[in-house]
Every structure is written in C-alpha cells, then in structure tokens.
PDB file of C-alpha atoms in Angstrom:
ATOM      1  CA  MET V 241      16.152 -27.871  -0.022  1.00 74.00           C
ATOM      2  CA  ILE V 242      17.412 -25.009  -2.335  1.00 86.00           C
ATOM      3  CA  ARG V 243      14.631 -23.485  -4.585  1.00 86.00           C
ATOM      4  CA  SER V 244      13.999 -20.491  -6.516  1.00 86.00           C
ATOM      5  CA  SER V 245      12.434 -17.342  -4.563  1.00 89.00           C
ATOM      6  CA  PRO V 246      10.172 -15.108  -6.099  1.00 87.00           C
ATOM      7  CA  GLU V 247       9.575 -13.620  -2.793  1.00 89.00           C
ATOM      8  CA  LEU V 248      13.058 -12.708  -2.372  1.00 92.00           C
ATOM      9  CA  LEU V 249      13.201 -11.362  -5.904  1.00 91.00           C
ATOM     10  CA  ALA V 250      10.348  -9.057  -4.875  1.00 91.00           C
ATOM     11  CA  VAL V 251      12.213  -7.832  -1.652  1.00 93.00           C
ATOM     12  CA  SER V 252      15.483  -7.186  -3.783  1.00 94.00           C
ATOM     13  CA  ARG V 253      13.628  -5.316  -6.507  1.00 93.00           C
ATOM     14  CA  ARG V 254      12.036  -3.077  -3.786  1.00 93.00           C
ATOM     15  CA  TRP V 255      15.591  -2.559  -2.450  1.00 95.00           C
ATOM     16  CA  TYR V 256      16.897  -1.564  -5.773  1.00 93.00           C
ATOM     17  CA  GLU V 257      13.958   0.676  -6.619  1.00 91.00           C
ATOM     18  CA  ILE V 258      14.754   2.785  -3.736  1.00 92.00           C
ATOM     19  CA  LEU V 259      18.331   3.149  -4.969  1.00 91.00           C
ATOM     20  CA  ARG V 260      17.110   3.961  -8.540  1.00 90.00           C
ATOM     21  CA  THR V 261      14.392   6.702  -7.511  1.00 88.00           C
ATOM     22  CA  LYS V 262      16.602   7.995  -4.700  1.00 84.00           C
ATOM     23  CA  THR V 263      13.363   8.672  -2.682  1.00 82.00           C
ATOM     24  CA  ASN V 264      13.601   8.201   0.892  1.00 86.00           C
ATOM     25  CA  THR V 265      16.858   6.118   1.342  1.00 89.00           C
ATOM     26  CA  GLU V 266      16.518   6.217   5.064  1.00 90.00           C
ATOM     27  CA  GLU V 267      13.880   3.291   4.439  1.00 92.00           C
ATOM     28  CA  LEU V 268      16.611   1.053   3.325  1.00 94.00           C
ATOM     29  CA  ARG V 269      17.658   0.623   6.966  1.00 92.00           C
ATOM     30  CA  ASP V 270      14.383  -1.372   7.430  1.00 94.00           C
ATOM     31  CA  PHE V 271      15.724  -3.896   4.920  1.00 95.00           C
ATOM     32  CA  LEU V 272      18.474  -4.860   7.146  1.00 95.00           C
ATOM     33  CA  THR V 273      18.921  -7.243   9.911  1.00 94.00           C
ATOM     34  CA  THR V 274      19.506  -5.721  13.660  1.00 92.00           C
ATOM     35  CA  SER V 275      22.077  -8.451  14.223  1.00 91.00           C
ATOM     36  CA  ASP V 276      25.781  -7.706  14.764  1.00 90.00           C
ATOM     37  CA  GLU V 277      26.703 -10.155  12.036  1.00 93.00           C
ATOM     38  CA  LEU V 278      25.338  -7.681   9.329  1.00 93.00           C
ATOM     39  CA  ARG V 279      27.894  -7.228   6.794  1.00 94.00           C
ATOM     40  CA  PHE V 280      28.104  -4.406   3.906  1.00 93.00           C
ATOM     41  CA  ILE V 281      30.812  -4.711   1.303  1.00 92.00           C
ATOM     42  CA  GLY V 282      31.226  -2.106  -1.291  1.00 85.00           C
ATOM     43  CA  THR V 283      33.407  -1.500  -4.474  1.00 80.00           C
ATOM     44  CA  GLY V 284      35.714   1.217  -2.783  1.00 76.00           C
ATOM     45  CA  GLU V 285      38.768   0.752  -0.992  1.00 74.00           C
ATOM     46  CA  GLY V 286      38.030   0.166   2.818  1.00 78.00           C
ATOM     47  CA  GLU V 287      34.304  -0.514   1.957  1.00 85.00           C
ATOM     48  CA  PHE V 288      33.841  -3.541   4.452  1.00 89.00           C
ATOM     49  CA  TRP V 289      31.514  -2.420   7.532  1.00 90.00           C
ATOM     50  CA  SER V 290      29.727  -4.426   9.901  1.00 89.00           C
ATOM     51  CA  GLY V 291      26.924  -4.057  12.656  1.00 88.00           C
ATOM     52  CA  SER V 292      24.876  -1.301  13.583  1.00 87.00           C
ATOM     53  CA  ALA V 293      27.006   1.435  11.625  1.00 89.00           C
ATOM     54  CA  VAL V 294      25.601  -0.156   8.712  1.00 90.00           C
ATOM     55  CA  ARG V 295      22.058   0.198   9.402  1.00 90.00           C
ATOM     56  CA  ASP V 296      22.523   3.858  10.816  1.00 89.00           C
ATOM     57  CA  GLY V 297      24.623   4.972   7.582  1.00 90.00           C
ATOM     58  CA  VAL V 298      23.063   2.954   4.837  1.00 91.00           C
ATOM     59  CA  GLY V 299      20.584   5.835   3.817  1.00 90.00           C
ATOM     60  CA  GLY V 300      23.185   8.447   3.937  1.00 89.00           C
ATOM     61  CA  PHE V 301      25.726   6.054   1.854  1.00 88.00           C
ATOM     62  CA  PHE V 302      23.280   5.810  -0.965  1.00 89.00           C
ATOM     63  CA  ALA V 303      21.798   9.338  -0.597  1.00 88.00           C
ATOM     64  CA  ALA V 304      25.364  10.704  -1.397  1.00 86.00           C
ATOM     65  CA  ILE V 305      25.465   9.002  -4.754  1.00 85.00           C
ATOM     66  CA  PRO V 306      24.641  10.880  -7.937  1.00 84.00           C
ATOM     67  CA  ALA V 307      21.118  10.186  -9.242  1.00 83.00           C
ATOM     68  CA  PRO V 308      21.115   7.476 -12.131  1.00 89.00           C
ATOM     69  CA  VAL V 309      20.086   8.314 -15.497  1.00 90.00           C
ATOM     70  CA  VAL V 310      20.378   4.688 -16.722  1.00 91.00           C
ATOM     71  CA  PHE V 311      19.367   2.019 -14.176  1.00 91.00           C
ATOM     72  CA  GLU V 312      18.779  -1.103 -16.101  1.00 91.00           C
ATOM     73  CA  GLU V 313      18.311  -4.832 -14.689  1.00 89.00           C
ATOM     74  CA  LEU V 314      20.241  -7.177 -16.887  1.00 88.00           C
ATOM     75  CA  GLU V 315      20.168 -10.331 -14.707  1.00 90.00           C
ATOM     76  CA  ALA V 316      18.217 -11.348 -11.739  1.00 90.00           C
ATOM     77  CA  GLU V 317      17.878 -14.510  -9.699  1.00 93.00           C
ATOM     78  CA  ALA V 318      16.957 -15.380  -6.083  1.00 92.00           C
ATOM     79  CA  PHE V 319      17.053 -18.642  -4.044  1.00 93.00           C
ATOM     80  CA  GLU V 320      16.137 -19.650  -0.460  1.00 91.00           C
ATOM     81  CA  ASN V 321      16.969 -22.736   1.728  1.00 91.00           C
ATOM     82  CA  GLY V 322      15.009 -22.927   4.834  1.00 90.00           C
ATOM     83  CA  GLU V 323      15.626 -19.683   6.731  1.00 92.00           C
ATOM     84  CA  THR V 324      18.359 -18.233   4.581  1.00 95.00           C
ATOM     85  CA  GLY V 325      18.274 -16.892   1.016  1.00 95.00           C
ATOM     86  CA  TRP V 326      20.164 -14.810  -1.529  1.00 96.00           C
ATOM     87  CA  SER V 327      19.704 -12.868  -4.582  1.00 96.00           C
ATOM     88  CA  SER V 328      22.135 -11.969  -7.438  1.00 95.00           C
ATOM     89  CA  PHE V 329      21.615  -8.968  -9.815  1.00 94.00           C
ATOM     90  CA  VAL V 330      23.424  -7.393 -12.649  1.00 92.00           C
ATOM     91  CA  HIS V 331      22.697  -3.754 -13.361  1.00 92.00           C
ATOM     92  CA  ARG V 332      23.934  -1.575 -16.050  1.00 90.00           C
ATOM     93  CA  ILE V 333      23.995   1.934 -14.272  1.00 91.00           C
ATOM     94  CA  GLN V 334      24.969   5.432 -15.502  1.00 89.00           C
ATOM     95  CA  PHE V 335      25.012   8.400 -13.066  1.00 85.00           C
ATOM     96  CA  VAL V 336      24.435  12.063 -13.706  1.00 82.00           C
ATOM     97  CA  GLY V 337      27.657  13.827 -14.787  1.00 80.00           C
ATOM     98  CA  PHE V 338      29.277  10.516 -16.290  1.00 81.00           C
ATOM     99  CA  ASP V 339      29.400   9.739 -19.982  1.00 82.00           C
ATOM    100  CA  GLU V 340      29.249   6.099 -19.596  1.00 85.00           C
ATOM    101  CA  ALA V 341      27.367   3.288 -17.966  1.00 87.00           C
ATOM    102  CA  VAL V 342      28.912   0.899 -15.506  1.00 89.00           C
ATOM    103  CA  ILE V 343      27.988  -2.723 -14.865  1.00 91.00           C
ATOM    104  CA  TYR V 344      27.496  -3.501 -11.297  1.00 92.00           C
ATOM    105  CA  ARG V 345      27.218  -7.028  -9.861  1.00 93.00           C
ATOM    106  CA  THR V 346      25.480  -7.378  -6.378  1.00 95.00           C
ATOM    107  CA  VAL V 347      24.696 -10.547  -4.260  1.00 97.00           C
ATOM    108  CA  VAL V 348      22.583  -9.905  -1.272  1.00 97.00           C
ATOM    109  CA  ILE V 349      22.042 -12.777   1.345  1.00 97.00           C
ATOM    110  CA  PHE V 350      19.039 -12.898   3.598  1.00 97.00           C
ATOM    111  CA  VAL V 351      17.926 -14.425   6.860  1.00 96.00           C
ATOM    112  CA  LEU V 352      14.177 -14.844   7.855  1.00 93.00           C
ATOM    113  CA  GLU V 353      13.572 -12.987  11.050  1.00 91.00           C
ATOM    114  CA  GLY V 354      10.014 -13.866  12.218  1.00 88.00           C
ATOM    115  CA  ALA V 355       7.736 -13.498   9.192  1.00 84.00           C
ATOM    116  CA  SER V 356      10.209 -11.104   7.135  1.00 91.00           C
ATOM    117  CA  TRP V 357      13.413 -11.519   5.105  1.00 95.00           C
ATOM    118  CA  LYS V 358      16.113  -9.222   6.272  1.00 96.00           C
ATOM    119  CA  ILE V 359      19.650  -8.328   4.546  1.00 96.00           C
ATOM    120  CA  VAL V 360      22.635  -9.915   6.753  1.00 96.00           C
ATOM    121  CA  ASN V 361      25.248  -9.368   3.913  1.00 97.00           C
ATOM    122  CA  ARG V 362      25.300  -7.115   0.950  1.00 96.00           C
ATOM    123  CA  HIS V 363      28.269  -7.324  -1.617  1.00 95.00           C
ATOM    124  CA  ALA V 364      28.727  -5.246  -4.800  1.00 92.00           C
ATOM    125  CA  SER V 365      31.339  -5.302  -7.405  1.00 89.00           C
ATOM    126  CA  VAL V 366      32.424  -3.805 -10.873  1.00 85.00           C
ATOM    127  CA  PRO V 367      33.902  -5.895 -13.478  1.00 77.00           C
ATOM    128  CA  THR V 368      37.697  -4.651 -13.140  1.00 71.00           C
ATOM    129  CA  PRO V 369      39.750  -7.307 -14.963  1.00 66.00           C
ATOM    130  CA  ASN V 370      41.905  -9.380 -12.759  1.00 60.00           C
ATOM    131  CA  ILE V 371      44.851  -8.765 -15.086  1.00 59.00           C
ATOM    132  CA  GLU V 372      44.521  -5.075 -13.968  1.00 62.00           C
ATOM    133  CA  LEU V 373      44.287  -5.947 -10.238  1.00 56.00           C
ATOM    134  CA  VAL V 374      46.814  -8.636  -9.526  1.00 56.00           C
ATOM    135  CA  GLY V 375      48.928  -8.865 -12.995  1.00 62.00           C
ATOM    136  CA  VAL V 376      47.599 -12.401 -13.969  1.00 61.00           C
ATOM    137  CA  GLU V 377      44.390 -13.735 -15.425  1.00 60.00           C
ATOM    138  CA  GLN V 378      42.638 -16.146 -13.324  1.00 58.00           C
ATOM    139  CA  LEU V 379      41.214 -18.663 -15.790  1.00 61.00           C
ATOM    140  CA  ALA V 380      40.510 -21.797 -13.662  1.00 59.00           C
ATOM    141  CA  ILE V 381      36.685 -21.262 -13.781  1.00 53.00           C
ATOM    142  CA  GLN V 382      36.330 -20.108 -17.338  1.00 59.00           C
ATOM    143  CA  GLN V 383      38.477 -23.011 -18.528  1.00 63.00           C
ATOM    144  CA  LEU V 384      36.066 -25.364 -17.027  1.00 55.00           C
ATOM    145  CA  ILE V 385      33.077 -23.663 -18.612  1.00 49.00           C
ATOM    146  CA  ASP V 386      34.946 -23.857 -21.858  1.00 62.00           C
ATOM    147  CA  ALA V 387      35.692 -27.458 -21.690  1.00 62.00           C
ATOM    148  CA  ALA V 388      32.163 -28.204 -20.772  1.00 53.00           C
ATOM    149  CA  ARG V 389      30.975 -26.428 -23.758  1.00 53.00           C
ATOM    150  CA  GLU V 390      33.351 -28.720 -25.928  1.00 57.00           C
ATOM    151  CA  GLU V 391      31.956 -31.979 -24.029  1.00 52.00           C
ATOM    152  CA  GLY V 392      28.958 -32.420 -26.319  1.00 46.00           C
ATOM    153  CA  PRO V 393      25.385 -31.714 -26.650  1.00 42.00           C
ATOM    154  CA  GLU V 394      24.436 -32.726 -22.946  1.00 43.00           C
ATOM    155  CA  LEU V 395      25.892 -29.750 -21.561  1.00 40.00           C
ATOM    156  CA  ILE V 396      25.279 -27.080 -24.473  1.00 41.00           C
ATOM    157  CA  GLN V 397      23.652 -27.775 -27.583  1.00 47.00           C
ATOM    158  CA  SER V 398      21.463 -26.111 -30.342  1.00 50.00           C
ATOM    159  CA  GLU V 399      17.906 -26.938 -29.753  1.00 59.00           C
ATOM    160  CA  GLY V 400      16.824 -25.957 -33.166  1.00 77.00           C
ATOM    161  CA  LEU V 401      13.375 -24.304 -33.878  1.00 87.00           C
ATOM    162  CA  ALA V 402      11.126 -23.481 -30.969  1.00 91.00           C
ATOM    163  CA  SER V 403       8.579 -21.086 -29.881  1.00 94.00           C
ATOM    164  CA  VAL V 404       9.650 -19.075 -26.808  1.00 94.00           C
ATOM    165  CA  LEU V 405       6.983 -17.672 -24.350  1.00 96.00           C
ATOM    166  CA  PHE V 406       7.403 -15.366 -21.560  1.00 95.00           C
ATOM    167  CA  THR V 407       4.761 -14.334 -19.246  1.00 94.00           C
ATOM    168  CA  ASP V 408       4.777 -11.150 -16.742  1.00 91.00           C
ATOM    169  CA  VAL V 409       2.490  -9.807 -14.199  1.00 91.00           C
ATOM    170  CA  GLU V 410       1.608  -6.241 -14.730  1.00 89.00           C
ATOM    171  CA  GLY V 411       1.766  -4.058 -11.468  1.00 86.00           C
ATOM    172  CA  SER V 412       3.263  -6.716  -9.527  1.00 84.00           C
ATOM    173  CA  THR V 413       5.418  -4.374  -7.492  1.00 82.00           C
ATOM    174  CA  ALA V 414       2.238  -2.545  -6.310  1.00 85.00           C
ATOM    175  CA  LEU V 415       0.424  -5.813  -5.647  1.00 86.00           C
ATOM    176  CA  ALA V 416       3.528  -7.087  -3.565  1.00 83.00           C
ATOM    177  CA  GLU V 417       3.389  -3.924  -1.428  1.00 84.00           C
ATOM    178  CA  ALA V 418      -0.371  -4.331  -0.734  1.00 86.00           C
ATOM    179  CA  LEU V 419      -0.324  -7.888   0.073  1.00 85.00           C
ATOM    180  CA  GLY V 420       2.966  -8.202   2.087  1.00 85.00           C
ATOM    181  CA  ASP V 421       5.806 -10.491   1.135  1.00 79.00           C
ATOM    182  CA  GLN V 422       4.238 -13.754   2.554  1.00 81.00           C
ATOM    183  CA  SER V 423       0.835 -13.304   1.083  1.00 85.00           C
ATOM    184  CA  TRP V 424       2.424 -12.275  -2.395  1.00 85.00           C
ATOM    185  CA  SER V 425       4.930 -15.431  -2.383  1.00 84.00           C
ATOM    186  CA  SER V 426       2.031 -17.626  -1.767  1.00 84.00           C
ATOM    187  CA  ALA V 427      -0.233 -15.968  -4.639  1.00 88.00           C
ATOM    188  CA  ILE V 428       2.601 -15.893  -7.232  1.00 88.00           C
ATOM    189  CA  GLU V 429       3.737 -19.651  -6.466  1.00 88.00           C
ATOM    190  CA  SER V 430      -0.010 -20.626  -6.970  1.00 89.00           C
ATOM    191  CA  HIS V 431      -0.015 -18.638 -10.218  1.00 92.00           C
ATOM    192  CA  PHE V 432       3.225 -20.475 -11.204  1.00 91.00           C
ATOM    193  CA  GLN V 433       1.524 -23.824 -10.544  1.00 91.00           C
ATOM    194  CA  VAL V 434      -1.368 -23.060 -12.913  1.00 93.00           C
ATOM    195  CA  LEU V 435       0.914 -22.049 -15.662  1.00 94.00           C
ATOM    196  CA  ALA V 436       3.249 -25.250 -15.248  1.00 93.00           C
ATOM    197  CA  GLU V 437       0.436 -27.357 -15.752  1.00 94.00           C
ATOM    198  CA  ILE V 438      -0.931 -25.528 -19.001  1.00 95.00           C
ATOM    199  CA  ILE V 439       2.590 -25.816 -20.245  1.00 94.00           C
ATOM    200  CA  GLN V 440       2.918 -29.397 -19.619  1.00 93.00           C
ATOM    201  CA  LYS V 441      -0.476 -29.927 -21.127  1.00 94.00           C
ATOM    202  CA  HIS V 442       0.663 -28.121 -24.582  1.00 95.00           C
ATOM    203  CA  ARG V 443       3.962 -30.236 -24.691  1.00 92.00           C
ATOM    204  CA  GLY V 444       5.980 -27.271 -23.580  1.00 92.00           C
ATOM    205  CA  GLN V 445       8.914 -26.972 -21.004  1.00 90.00           C
ATOM    206  CA  PHE V 446       8.679 -24.745 -17.998  1.00 91.00           C
ATOM    207  CA  VAL V 447      12.287 -23.510 -18.006  1.00 88.00           C
ATOM    208  CA  LYS V 448      12.176 -21.094 -15.217  1.00 87.00           C
ATOM    209  CA  SER V 449      10.506 -18.266 -13.169  1.00 85.00           C
ATOM    210  CA  LEU V 450      11.880 -14.664 -13.447  1.00 80.00           C
ATOM    211  CA  GLY V 451      10.551 -12.753 -10.351  1.00 79.00           C
ATOM    212  CA  ASP V 452       6.912 -12.581 -11.221  1.00 85.00           C
ATOM    213  CA  GLY V 453       7.230 -13.935 -14.842  1.00 89.00           C
ATOM    214  CA  THR V 454       8.162 -17.217 -16.485  1.00 92.00           C
ATOM    215  CA  LEU V 455      10.115 -18.397 -19.508  1.00 92.00           C
ATOM    216  CA  SER V 456       8.792 -21.733 -21.340  1.00 93.00           C
ATOM    217  CA  ILE V 457       9.689 -23.336 -24.586  1.00 93.00           C
ATOM    218  CA  PHE V 458       7.423 -25.089 -27.018  1.00 94.00           C
ATOM    219  CA  PRO V 459       8.010 -27.419 -30.072  1.00 90.00           C
ATOM    220  CA  SER V 460       5.525 -25.646 -32.121  1.00 92.00           C
ATOM    221  CA  ALA V 461       3.991 -22.177 -32.391  1.00 93.00           C
ATOM    222  CA  LYS V 462       0.403 -23.675 -32.551  1.00 93.00           C
ATOM    223  CA  GLU V 463       1.064 -25.327 -29.050  1.00 95.00           C
ATOM    224  CA  ALA V 464       2.534 -22.054 -27.711  1.00 95.00           C
ATOM    225  CA  LEU V 465      -0.446 -19.995 -28.927  1.00 96.00           C
ATOM    226  CA  ALA V 466      -2.913 -22.492 -27.416  1.00 95.00           C
ATOM    227  CA  ALA V 467      -1.032 -22.550 -24.016  1.00 96.00           C
ATOM    228  CA  ALA V 468      -1.056 -18.586 -24.061  1.00 96.00           C
ATOM    229  CA  VAL V 469      -4.878 -18.683 -24.662  1.00 95.00           C
ATOM    230  CA  ASP V 470      -5.276 -21.063 -21.618  1.00 95.00           C
ATOM    231  CA  MET V 471      -3.009 -19.100 -19.494  1.00 96.00           C
ATOM    232  CA  GLN V 472      -5.067 -15.885 -20.003  1.00 95.00           C
ATOM    233  CA  THR V 473      -8.358 -17.817 -19.498  1.00 94.00           C
ATOM    234  CA  ALA V 474      -7.127 -19.351 -16.315  1.00 93.00           C
ATOM    235  CA  VAL V 475      -6.238 -16.047 -14.971  1.00 92.00           C
ATOM    236  CA  THR V 476      -9.269 -13.993 -15.721  1.00 91.00           C
ATOM    237  CA  SER V 477     -11.302 -17.039 -14.403  1.00 89.00           C
ATOM    238  CA  VAL V 478      -9.937 -16.584 -10.988  1.00 86.00           C
ATOM    239  CA  SER V 479     -12.631 -15.270  -8.655  1.00 82.00           C
ATOM    240  CA  GLU V 480     -10.698 -14.389  -5.504  1.00 82.00           C
ATOM    241  CA  GLU V 481      -8.249 -11.652  -4.980  1.00 82.00           C
ATOM    242  CA  PRO V 482      -5.654 -10.717  -6.025  1.00 82.00           C
ATOM    243  CA  HIS V 483      -6.728 -10.444  -9.772  1.00 85.00           C
ATOM    244  CA  LEU V 484      -3.291 -10.659 -11.808  1.00 90.00           C
ATOM    245  CA  GLY V 485      -2.998  -8.927 -15.092  1.00 91.00           C
ATOM    246  CA  LEU V 486      -0.971 -11.120 -17.280  1.00 94.00           C
ATOM    247  CA  ARG V 487       0.740 -10.054 -20.450  1.00 94.00           C
ATOM    248  CA  ILE V 488       2.536 -12.676 -22.731  1.00 96.00           C
ATOM    249  CA  GLY V 489       4.986 -12.496 -25.470  1.00 95.00           C
ATOM    250  CA  ILE V 490       5.820 -15.172 -28.148  1.00 96.00           C
ATOM    251  CA  HIS V 491       8.738 -15.423 -30.754  1.00 94.00           C
ATOM    252  CA  THR V 492       9.949 -18.361 -32.800  1.00 93.00           C
ATOM    253  CA  GLY V 493      13.323 -19.250 -33.903  1.00 90.00           C
ATOM    254  CA  ASP V 494      16.568 -21.010 -33.332  1.00 86.00           C
ATOM    255  CA  VAL V 495      17.401 -21.349 -29.504  1.00 83.00           C
ATOM    256  CA  VAL V 496      20.515 -22.521 -27.715  1.00 78.00           C
ATOM    257  CA  GLN V 497      20.290 -24.766 -24.386  1.00 74.00           C
ATOM    258  CA  SER V 498      22.958 -24.714 -21.676  1.00 66.00           C
ATOM    259  CA  ARG V 499      22.392 -26.867 -18.706  1.00 63.00           C
ATOM    260  CA  GLY V 500      18.581 -26.706 -18.744  1.00 67.00           C
ATOM    261  CA  ASP V 501      18.552 -23.026 -19.556  1.00 74.00           C
ATOM    262  CA  PHE V 502      17.887 -21.242 -22.905  1.00 80.00           C
ATOM    263  CA  PHE V 503      19.489 -18.511 -24.681  1.00 75.00           C
ATOM    264  CA  GLY V 504      19.980 -16.522 -27.721  1.00 78.00           C
ATOM    265  CA  THR V 505      18.479 -13.518 -29.602  1.00 84.00           C
ATOM    266  CA  VAL V 506      15.148 -15.474 -29.934  1.00 88.00           C
ATOM    267  CA  VAL V 507      14.813 -15.528 -26.202  1.00 89.00           C
ATOM    268  CA  ASN V 508      15.816 -11.838 -25.866  1.00 88.00           C
ATOM    269  CA  LYS V 509      13.303 -10.648 -28.529  1.00 91.00           C
ATOM    270  CA  ALA V 510      10.617 -12.816 -26.924  1.00 93.00           C
ATOM    271  CA  SER V 511      11.122 -10.999 -23.538  1.00 91.00           C
ATOM    272  CA  ARG V 512      11.037  -7.635 -25.123  1.00 92.00           C
ATOM    273  CA  ILE V 513       7.762  -8.470 -26.904  1.00 94.00           C
ATOM    274  CA  THR V 514       6.223  -9.418 -23.603  1.00 93.00           C
ATOM    275  CA  THR V 515       7.327  -6.120 -21.962  1.00 90.00           C
ATOM    276  CA  ALA V 516       5.781  -4.224 -25.011  1.00 90.00           C
ATOM    277  CA  GLY V 517       2.354  -5.390 -24.178  1.00 90.00           C
ATOM    278  CA  VAL V 518      -0.342  -4.796 -21.455  1.00 92.00           C
ATOM    279  CA  ALA V 519      -2.265  -6.657 -19.081  1.00 92.00           C
ATOM    280  CA  GLY V 520      -4.528  -9.225 -20.952  1.00 93.00           C
ATOM    281  CA  GLU V 521      -2.589  -9.016 -24.353  1.00 94.00           C
ATOM    282  CA  ILE V 522      -0.819 -11.775 -26.124  1.00 95.00           C
ATOM    283  CA  LEU V 523       1.661 -10.476 -28.591  1.00 95.00           C
ATOM    284  CA  ILE V 524       3.631 -12.492 -31.001  1.00 94.00           C
ATOM    285  CA  SER V 525       6.239 -11.967 -33.643  1.00 94.00           C
ATOM    286  CA  ASP V 526       5.864 -12.137 -37.480  1.00 92.00           C
ATOM    287  CA  ALA V 527       7.789 -15.108 -37.475  1.00 93.00           C
ATOM    288  CA  THR V 528       5.446 -16.957 -35.051  1.00 94.00           C
ATOM    289  CA  ARG V 529       2.542 -15.595 -37.075  1.00 93.00           C
ATOM    290  CA  ALA V 530       3.932 -16.991 -40.358  1.00 91.00           C
ATOM    291  CA  MET V 531       4.416 -20.456 -38.552  1.00 90.00           C
ATOM    292  CA  VAL V 532       0.822 -21.053 -37.963  1.00 88.00           C
ATOM    293  CA  GLY V 533      -0.023 -19.958 -41.360  1.00 83.00           C
ATOM    294  CA  GLY V 534      -3.472 -19.013 -42.738  1.00 74.00           C
ATOM    295  CA  ARG V 535      -5.519 -22.368 -41.842  1.00 65.00           C
ATOM    296  CA  THR V 536      -5.701 -21.910 -38.182  1.00 73.00           C
ATOM    297  CA  SER V 537      -8.440 -21.362 -35.768  1.00 82.00           C
ATOM    298  CA  PHE V 538      -6.730 -18.479 -34.190  1.00 89.00           C
ATOM    299  CA  CYS V 539      -7.708 -14.727 -34.780  1.00 90.00           C
ATOM    300  CA  PHE V 540      -5.219 -11.997 -34.964  1.00 91.00           C
ATOM    301  CA  SER V 541      -5.228  -8.311 -35.323  1.00 90.00           C
ATOM    302  CA  ASP V 542      -2.202  -6.167 -36.524  1.00 85.00           C
ATOM    303  CA  THR V 543      -0.555  -3.689 -34.237  1.00 86.00           C
ATOM    304  CA  GLU V 544       1.650  -0.687 -35.365  1.00 84.00           C
ATOM    305  CA  PRO V 545       5.432  -1.738 -36.015  1.00 87.00           C
ATOM    306  CA  ARG V 546       7.030  -1.058 -32.683  1.00 87.00           C
ATOM    307  CA  GLN V 547      10.469  -0.425 -31.342  1.00 85.00           C
ATOM    308  CA  LEU V 548      11.621  -3.142 -28.975  1.00 87.00           C
ATOM    309  CA  LYS V 549      14.147  -2.059 -26.089  1.00 81.00           C
ATOM    310  CA  GLY V 550      17.530  -3.095 -26.930  1.00 77.00           C
ATOM    311  CA  LEU V 551      16.676  -4.216 -30.272  1.00 82.00           C
ATOM    312  CA  SER V 552      17.518  -2.086 -33.654  1.00 83.00           C
ATOM    313  CA  GLY V 553      14.573  -1.196 -36.073  1.00 86.00           C
ATOM    314  CA  ARG V 554      10.830  -1.464 -35.862  1.00 90.00           C
ATOM    315  CA  HIS V 555       9.216  -4.840 -35.442  1.00 91.00           C
ATOM    316  CA  THR V 556       6.039  -6.230 -36.785  1.00 92.00           C
ATOM    317  CA  LEU V 557       3.730  -7.766 -34.069  1.00 94.00           C
ATOM    318  CA  TYR V 558       0.439  -9.319 -33.944  1.00 93.00           C
ATOM    319  CA  ARG V 559      -2.124  -9.502 -31.282  1.00 93.00           C
ATOM    320  CA  LEU V 560      -3.905 -12.725 -30.642  1.00 93.00           C
ATOM    321  CA  GLU V 561      -7.550 -12.217 -29.826  1.00 91.00           C
ATOM    322  CA  TRP V 562      -7.713 -15.010 -27.224  1.00 86.00           C
ATOM    323  CA  LYS V 563     -11.238 -14.239 -25.978  1.00 75.00           C
ATOM    324  CA  SER V 564     -12.803 -15.356 -29.099  1.00 48.00           C
ATOM    325  CA  THR V 565     -10.297 -18.007 -30.029  1.00 45.00           C
ATOM    326  CA  TYR V 566     -12.199 -20.842 -28.267  1.00 40.00           C
TER     327      TYR V 566
END
C-alpha cells in the first residue's frame, strides 16, 4: 500500500543539506546502495552512470560544483510502498558566479536495506522546454490537466473562505539525526495521529503531512484557533522523549481545492507565518484575528510587523496566548 513517508522526507532532506552546505560530500556515498543496480542520472550529456563508480565518485561529483548562494526548497514529497520508496523535490538554486537561479527537479528512489533506506536511483533535471529540445510541444499530459479543470467542481473548485493551519516541528533535523530514521519515523507518525484527532474534533480537514509538518483546513477561524491551542497543549503534556517544539501559523481567506489538496496565496501566507514563529508559538494573521472579533475567550498579544519570506511588504501578526486560553 502506497503511503506518505515522513521518514524518506527526512532522509532526503539530509542528503540535500549536504549538497547545500558542501560540508563533507564524501558522506553522500553512505546514502547509496551497494547494489550493482545503482543508477545516477544527471542533467548533463552522458550523465547516466551505474554501479560502484557512482558510490566512489558521488562525493567528488558534488564537491566540484560551485557553492550555492541560494538553495530554496519549493516542493517536496515522499512515499513508500513496502521495501521501496521515492521522493520528489523541486529546488531553486543559484551558484556562486552566476547571475540567475535555476529550478532543479529531482526524483530519488530508495530501497530498504536492513533497517536503513538507501538510494538506488537518482534522477535530476532542469526545465528546458521540449520545443527547444525536440522541436515540438508535447502537450498530452497538460491537455488532460486542462480538461480536468474544466470538468467541474469535483476536480478543481473554489472552496471559499477557510482558515489554513500549518504546523512545523522546530529542530527536527537534529532530532532525526539523534534518534535515527526508524525511531524518528515512529515518533513523527504518532505526532501526526494526535494532530489528526484534534483536527477532526474541531471540524477541520487534515490535508497532508509535509515532512515534519502538517497542513489542515478549518471552516472557521474560531475552530482553527481552538485546534491550535489543543495541539500545543497535547504536545507539551507528553512526558516521554522526544519533546517536540511545535510552531503553528494560521491565515484566513479564499482557498482553492484541486484533487484533495489546497492552493493559493492564503495557503502560501499561512506557511510563511508558521516559519516566522518559534517553538511553542501560535501566530495568526490580522485577517484571522479580525474574523474572531472582540467577543472571544482567546487572548492575543501584538507582535512587531514582520517581513514574510517571498511576500512583499510587512505583515501584522498576532500571538495567541494559548497557555492562558483554557
């Protein structure tokens, strides 16, 4: 059965962190299978390699690439099915000495060897249009997607006003390294189950997990705030280790749904609000604050207007003082 894999997201992100920092690229060989079926597919002509040469040369391959001045994760997802799994990433990368960033799309396929996931196939590409490569536009897939958009609200529709809630575990990379992949995967899955129950209790929809974070949608700002308080309370009441530091961001506005996922500027801003916080915080937008009005049991404190990554201007945020709310 195919399912989302926070564990493979964590493993993949450790791989990319070495590429970003350029520290000890020789450690990359430890991510790779020892099988002769290992394949490494790059973006350059002739970059289709296999076997032990990949393991022996992967450190030097990446060490020769200039250091990045921009290394931004745009999209990330991972899945597993039994003893195999895969991750898909989109990064925006700009190297020292180059004026513009390039979008890199990478798929990594894993196999489970003993208790560890190992890479058996890595494939990277850059978005050079097909018209420049083969002289024709290959539109079959895009035409199907465009047709699906026109079929009606079952496939893509405006969901109207909703409150978007993101969670994120602060310091998760260090925790994952300390616990090991298997223990971290078990811990984060248990964490997701707790959050899912709280989301359901407050009439929300658990949309998806995002590595160590989650995205959920609520029909009202009040329900989203109540769920956020319950989430922080549940996390801090756990007695056994590891102790997770949860940060939460909420924004309210019109969202768009497509095949069970949600998109739009509202979702993007809610994500940025989350990353602006620290462990134990619930930050909300001014739009969400306005929705609950003055007649509420919730307590808020003002914060300094902030810049949010990727969004222009400065944004007014409020901190929900959850410890005294209930």
